[in-house]
Amino acid sequence: MSWTQALLLARGLSRGWGGICGAALTGAPFSQVSSQASQGLHCSTANHNSDSSPVPSPPEPLRGPTKVLSPHEELFGQAPDGAQDKASFIRAVQNFGQYNVHKRGHVDFIYLALRKMREYGVERDLTVYNMLLDIFPKEVFLPRSIFQKIFIHYPRQQECGVAVLEQMESHGVMPNKETEFLLLQIFGRKSYPMLKFVRMKLWFARFKNVNPFPVPRNLPQDPVDLARLGLRHIEPDLSARVTVYQMPLSKDSTGTADPTNQYIVGIQSPDQQAALARHNPARPIFVEGPFSLWLRNKCVYYHILRADLVPREEREVEEIPEEWNLYYPMQLDLDYGRSGWDDYEFDINEVEEGPVFAICMAGAHDHATLAKWIQALQETNPALGQIPVVFRLAASTGELLASSTGLDEPSPPPDRQEEEEDDRQRQQQGQS
């Protein structure tokens, strides 16, 4: 642009601005001002609508969030019969590799597949995890220089690889040589997924058999068999006997089971039977529960038959000769050199609890079902018929007292109004 054109443009702008200011001072209408300004600025005149308001219109109301499908969601819905099994999951992974040769969006697909594995029941299949790692492009994310090794090279892809290994770890899946070969081919040895793999190989091998009471990986589906397994894990005595007191009835024509006929499975050891026979009939025993027990991803509930702790003055101390005591000597005199700073008193928090006479698992946690368990225990424990039984159930409104001989239904709890009236009378007596 030459200097002459610049001067002409500046003069036109000054004329237009002067016309607008002069019209505003003289009180000319706005339409004339706009036309004058347009002539001075050499611009096309714009038609102004007199109905338009200077106030902006209110925004449109916000719509509800629309559910957007994740990328590649349609690959998991292509099964002809809609079955969600291992074959359909593998078919979805293979279709992604066939239709997407360049493997664009492979990270999103792997994250989606990790979320879908539990639905298809393949969360503990090592072959499926190796197939997901095989989706990554090979020799693309390998670090080429020392700086790429120091800093995280392709961080999003490495985080996705670590996510696959973490899900394997959470489900107890041990990686193999094929997993190691895939990680070396995809990310290289100096990478975070390979570091995670090395740690899993180290600690999985050490903690594999550390549990002295192992739980089978495939739990039984039958509730009676699952109850037997749970009771065996609770009772440490190997001589304890598991008894099935009642089996659940088969479903009727309507497809529903009878709620009054639930399974009842109990366990009791000979020592517990002897302790129950020596129990004082004047002291009641209690049925408490339900208490939870986790067997892998399944939670079962159990009840216990216990008694309160006997006072010290009423305990019978059984004297054991020293030659019979094979576990530890009765007296141990060791003369160690101690200084003045040694503390001879130790703070040991010992919590003494009452004896447990039996344990059971039932299909229902109500008073009627547990009463049947107490009745069945009387066949092997005759002394139980002379001892009062108190039901302390978590779901009940209070303690349910029942005689072990008849086990009649307890009286209903008092109404709230009667309790409030009794409280008022007590308050008035206290004020008087």
CSV table of C-alpha atoms in Angstrom, one decimal, residues 28-281:
chain,number,residue,atom,x,y,z
A,28,ALA,CA,-30.3,13.4,14.3
A,29,PRO,CA,-32.0,10.0,14.0
A,30,PHE,CA,-29.9,6.9,14.0
A,31,SER,CA,-30.9,5.8,10.6
A,32,GLN,CA,-29.5,9.0,9.1
A,33,VAL,CA,-26.3,8.6,11.1
A,34,SER,CA,-25.9,5.1,9.8
A,35,SER,CA,-26.3,6.2,6.2
A,36,GLN,CA,-23.9,9.1,6.6
A,37,ALA,CA,-21.4,6.9,8.2
A,38,SER,CA,-21.7,4.3,5.5
A,39,GLN,CA,-21.2,7.0,2.8
A,40,GLY,CA,-18.1,8.3,4.6
A,41,LEU,CA,-16.7,4.8,5.1
A,42,HIS,CA,-17.5,3.7,1.5
A,43,CYS,CA,-19.3,0.6,2.9
A,44,SER,CA,-22.6,-1.0,1.9
A,45,THR,CA,-25.5,0.1,3.9
A,46,ALA,CA,-27.1,-2.6,6.2
A,47,ASN,CA,-30.9,-2.7,6.6
A,48,HIS,CA,-31.7,-2.5,10.3
A,49,ASN,CA,-34.8,-4.1,11.7
A,50,SER,CA,-36.8,-1.9,14.0
A,51,ASP,CA,-38.3,-4.9,15.8
A,52,SER,CA,-34.9,-6.2,16.9
A,53,SER,CA,-34.2,-5.6,20.6
A,54,PRO,CA,-30.7,-4.7,21.9
A,55,VAL,CA,-31.3,-7.2,24.8
A,56,PRO,CA,-29.9,-10.6,23.8
A,57,SER,CA,-32.3,-13.4,23.7
A,58,PRO,CA,-32.2,-16.0,26.5
A,59,PRO,CA,-30.2,-19.1,25.9
A,60,GLU,CA,-31.9,-22.3,25.0
A,61,PRO,CA,-32.6,-24.7,27.8
A,62,LEU,CA,-29.9,-27.3,28.4
A,63,ARG,CA,-30.9,-30.7,27.1
A,64,GLY,CA,-30.2,-33.9,29.0
A,65,PRO,CA,-26.9,-35.7,28.4
A,66,THR,CA,-27.2,-38.0,25.5
A,67,LYS,CA,-25.6,-41.4,25.8
A,68,VAL,CA,-22.9,-41.6,23.3
A,69,LEU,CA,-21.6,-45.0,22.4
A,70,SER,CA,-17.9,-45.7,22.9
A,71,PRO,CA,-15.8,-46.1,19.8
A,72,HIS,CA,-15.8,-49.6,18.4
A,73,GLU,CA,-18.8,-50.5,20.6
A,74,GLU,CA,-20.6,-52.1,17.6
A,75,LEU,CA,-17.9,-54.7,17.3
A,76,PHE,CA,-19.0,-56.4,20.5
A,77,GLY,CA,-22.7,-56.5,19.3
A,78,GLN,CA,-22.1,-58.4,16.0
A,79,ALA,CA,-22.8,-61.9,17.5
A,80,PRO,CA,-25.6,-63.6,15.5
A,81,ASP,CA,-27.3,-65.0,18.6
A,82,GLY,CA,-26.3,-62.2,21.0
A,83,ALA,CA,-24.2,-64.6,23.1
A,84,GLN,CA,-21.5,-63.2,25.4
A,85,ASP,CA,-18.9,-65.9,25.6
A,86,LYS,CA,-15.2,-66.3,24.8
A,87,ALA,CA,-15.8,-67.1,21.1
A,88,SER,CA,-17.7,-63.9,20.5
A,89,PHE,CA,-15.1,-61.8,22.3
A,90,ILE,CA,-12.3,-63.3,20.2
A,91,ARG,CA,-14.3,-62.6,17.1
A,92,ALA,CA,-14.7,-58.9,18.0
A,93,VAL,CA,-10.9,-58.6,18.6
A,94,GLN,CA,-10.2,-60.3,15.3
A,95,ASN,CA,-12.7,-58.1,13.4
A,96,PHE,CA,-10.9,-55.0,14.7
A,97,GLY,CA,-7.6,-56.2,13.3
A,98,GLN,CA,-9.1,-57.1,9.9
A,99,TYR,CA,-11.1,-53.9,9.3
A,100,ASN,CA,-8.6,-51.6,10.8
A,101,VAL,CA,-5.3,-52.5,9.1
A,102,HIS,CA,-3.5,-49.4,10.3
A,103,LYS,CA,-4.9,-50.0,13.9
A,104,ARG,CA,-6.1,-46.4,14.4
A,105,GLY,CA,-7.8,-46.1,17.8
A,106,HIS,CA,-6.3,-49.3,19.2
A,107,VAL,CA,-5.9,-47.7,22.6
A,108,ASP,CA,-9.6,-46.9,22.9
A,109,PHE,CA,-10.4,-50.4,21.7
A,110,ILE,CA,-8.2,-52.0,24.3
A,111,TYR,CA,-9.7,-50.0,27.1
A,112,LEU,CA,-13.2,-50.9,25.9
A,113,ALA,CA,-12.2,-54.6,25.7
A,114,LEU,CA,-10.9,-54.5,29.3
A,115,ARG,CA,-14.2,-53.2,30.5
A,116,LYS,CA,-16.1,-55.9,28.5
A,117,MET,CA,-14.1,-58.9,29.7
A,118,ARG,CA,-16.1,-59.5,32.8
A,119,GLU,CA,-19.4,-59.5,30.8
A,120,TYR,CA,-18.0,-62.1,28.5
A,121,GLY,CA,-16.4,-64.2,31.3
A,122,VAL,CA,-12.8,-64.0,30.0
A,123,GLU,CA,-11.3,-61.9,32.8
A,124,ARG,CA,-9.1,-64.8,33.8
A,125,ASP,CA,-8.0,-66.1,30.4
A,126,LEU,CA,-4.3,-65.5,29.6
A,127,THR,CA,-4.9,-66.1,25.9
A,128,VAL,CA,-7.3,-63.2,25.6
A,129,TYR,CA,-4.9,-60.8,27.4
A,130,ASN,CA,-2.1,-61.8,25.0
A,131,MET,CA,-4.5,-61.1,22.1
A,132,LEU,CA,-5.2,-57.6,23.4
A,133,LEU,CA,-1.4,-56.9,23.7
A,134,ASP,CA,-1.0,-58.2,20.1
A,135,ILE,CA,-3.2,-55.4,18.9
A,136,PHE,CA,-0.5,-52.8,19.5
A,137,PRO,CA,1.7,-52.0,16.5
A,138,LYS,CA,5.0,-53.7,16.6
A,139,GLU,CA,8.4,-51.8,16.8
A,140,VAL,CA,6.7,-48.4,16.6
A,141,PHE,CA,6.9,-47.4,20.3
A,142,LEU,CA,10.5,-48.6,20.8
A,143,PRO,CA,12.8,-45.8,22.1
A,144,ARG,CA,15.4,-44.9,19.6
A,145,SER,CA,17.7,-42.6,21.6
A,146,ILE,CA,18.8,-42.1,25.2
A,147,PHE,CA,16.4,-39.2,25.7
A,148,GLN,CA,13.5,-41.3,24.7
A,149,LYS,CA,14.5,-43.9,27.2
A,150,ILE,CA,14.8,-41.3,30.0
A,151,PHE,CA,11.4,-39.7,29.3
A,152,ILE,CA,8.3,-41.7,28.8
A,153,HIS,CA,8.1,-42.5,25.1
A,154,TYR,CA,4.5,-42.6,23.9
A,155,PRO,CA,3.0,-42.3,27.4
A,156,ARG,CA,-0.6,-43.0,26.4
A,157,GLN,CA,0.3,-46.3,24.8
A,158,GLN,CA,2.5,-47.3,27.8
A,159,GLU,CA,-0.3,-46.5,30.3
A,160,CYS,CA,-2.6,-48.7,28.2
A,161,GLY,CA,-0.1,-51.6,28.4
A,162,VAL,CA,0.3,-51.2,32.1
A,163,ALA,CA,-3.6,-51.2,32.5
A,164,VAL,CA,-3.7,-54.6,30.8
A,165,LEU,CA,-1.1,-56.0,33.2
A,166,GLU,CA,-2.8,-54.5,36.2
A,167,GLN,CA,-6.1,-56.1,35.3
A,168,MET,CA,-4.2,-59.4,34.9
A,169,GLU,CA,-2.8,-58.9,38.4
A,170,SER,CA,-6.1,-58.1,40.0
A,171,HIS,CA,-7.6,-61.4,38.7
A,172,GLY,CA,-4.5,-63.4,39.5
A,173,VAL,CA,-3.4,-64.2,35.9
A,174,MET,CA,0.3,-65.1,35.7
A,175,PRO,CA,2.0,-63.8,32.5
A,176,ASN,CA,4.0,-66.2,30.4
A,177,LYS,CA,6.8,-66.1,27.9
A,178,GLU,CA,4.5,-65.0,25.1
A,179,THR,CA,3.5,-62.0,27.2
A,180,GLU,CA,7.1,-61.1,27.7
A,181,PHE,CA,7.9,-61.5,23.9
A,182,LEU,CA,5.0,-59.2,23.0
A,183,LEU,CA,6.0,-56.5,25.5
A,184,LEU,CA,9.6,-56.6,24.2
A,185,GLN,CA,8.5,-56.3,20.6
A,186,ILE,CA,6.0,-53.5,21.3
A,187,PHE,CA,7.6,-51.3,24.0
A,188,GLY,CA,11.2,-52.6,24.5
A,189,ARG,CA,13.0,-53.6,27.6
A,190,LYS,CA,13.4,-50.0,29.1
A,191,SER,CA,9.7,-49.3,29.4
A,192,TYR,CA,7.1,-49.2,32.2
A,193,PRO,CA,5.0,-52.2,30.9
A,194,MET,CA,8.2,-54.3,31.0
A,195,LEU,CA,9.0,-53.1,34.5
A,196,LYS,CA,5.5,-54.1,35.6
A,197,PHE,CA,5.9,-57.5,34.0
A,198,VAL,CA,9.2,-58.1,35.8
A,199,ARG,CA,7.6,-57.2,39.2
A,200,MET,CA,4.6,-59.5,38.5
A,201,LYS,CA,6.9,-62.4,37.7
A,202,LEU,CA,8.8,-61.8,40.9
A,203,TRP,CA,6.0,-61.4,43.4
A,204,PHE,CA,3.5,-63.8,41.9
A,205,ALA,CA,5.9,-66.7,42.2
A,206,ARG,CA,6.6,-65.9,45.9
A,207,PHE,CA,3.0,-65.3,46.9
A,208,LYS,CA,1.4,-68.1,44.9
A,209,ASN,CA,1.3,-70.7,47.7
A,210,VAL,CA,1.6,-68.3,50.7
A,211,ASN,CA,-2.0,-68.9,51.8
A,212,PRO,CA,-2.2,-71.9,54.2
A,213,PHE,CA,-5.9,-72.1,53.6
A,214,PRO,CA,-6.2,-71.9,49.8
A,215,VAL,CA,-9.6,-71.2,48.2
A,216,PRO,CA,-10.3,-73.0,44.9
A,217,ARG,CA,-10.4,-70.7,41.9
A,218,ASN,CA,-13.7,-72.1,40.6
A,219,LEU,CA,-16.1,-72.0,43.5
A,220,PRO,CA,-19.0,-74.4,43.6
A,221,GLN,CA,-22.3,-73.1,42.3
A,222,ASP,CA,-24.5,-75.2,44.6
A,223,PRO,CA,-25.2,-73.2,47.8
A,224,VAL,CA,-24.9,-76.3,50.0
A,225,ASP,CA,-21.4,-77.2,48.6
A,226,LEU,CA,-20.4,-73.5,49.0
A,227,ALA,CA,-21.6,-73.6,52.7
A,228,ARG,CA,-19.5,-76.7,53.3
A,229,LEU,CA,-16.5,-75.0,51.9
A,230,GLY,CA,-17.0,-71.9,54.0
A,231,LEU,CA,-17.5,-73.8,57.2
A,232,ARG,CA,-14.3,-75.8,56.6
A,233,HIS,CA,-12.4,-72.6,56.3
A,234,ILE,CA,-13.9,-71.2,59.5
A,235,GLU,CA,-13.4,-74.2,61.8
A,236,PRO,CA,-9.7,-74.9,62.5
A,237,ASP,CA,-10.3,-78.3,64.0
A,238,LEU,CA,-9.9,-81.1,61.5
A,239,SER,CA,-12.0,-83.5,63.5
A,240,ALA,CA,-15.0,-81.3,63.1
A,241,ARG,CA,-17.9,-82.8,61.3
A,242,VAL,CA,-20.0,-81.0,58.7
A,243,THR,CA,-23.7,-82.0,58.8
A,244,VAL,CA,-26.5,-81.1,56.3
A,245,TYR,CA,-29.6,-80.7,58.5
A,246,GLN,CA,-31.9,-79.7,55.7
A,247,MET,CA,-31.8,-79.7,51.9
A,248,PRO,CA,-33.6,-77.0,49.9
A,249,LEU,CA,-36.6,-78.4,48.1
A,250,SER,CA,-36.8,-78.2,44.3
A,251,LYS,CA,-38.7,-75.5,42.6
A,252,ASP,CA,-42.4,-76.0,42.0
A,253,SER,CA,-44.3,-75.5,38.7
A,254,THR,CA,-44.3,-71.7,39.2
A,255,GLY,CA,-40.5,-71.6,39.2
A,256,THR,CA,-40.1,-70.4,42.8
A,257,ALA,CA,-38.7,-72.2,45.7
A,258,ASP,CA,-40.5,-72.7,49.0
A,259,PRO,CA,-39.1,-70.0,51.4
A,260,THR,CA,-39.9,-72.2,54.5
A,261,ASN,CA,-37.6,-75.0,53.3
A,262,GLN,CA,-34.1,-73.5,53.1
A,263,TYR,CA,-30.8,-75.4,53.4
A,264,ILE,CA,-29.2,-75.7,56.8
A,265,VAL,CA,-25.6,-76.8,57.0
A,266,GLY,CA,-23.7,-76.9,60.4
A,267,ILE,CA,-20.3,-77.9,61.7
A,268,GLN,CA,-19.3,-79.1,65.2
A,269,SER,CA,-16.2,-80.7,66.7
A,270,PRO,CA,-16.1,-83.3,69.5
A,271,ASP,CA,-14.5,-80.7,71.8
A,272,GLN,CA,-17.4,-78.4,71.2
A,273,GLN,CA,-19.8,-81.1,72.0
A,274,ALA,CA,-18.0,-81.9,75.3
A,275,ALA,CA,-18.0,-78.2,76.2
A,276,LEU,CA,-21.7,-77.9,75.6
A,277,ALA,CA,-22.4,-81.0,77.8
A,278,ARG,CA,-20.5,-79.3,80.7
A,279,HIS,CA,-22.3,-76.0,80.3
A,280,ASN,CA,-24.3,-74.8,83.2
A,281,PRO,CA,-28.0,-75.1,82.3
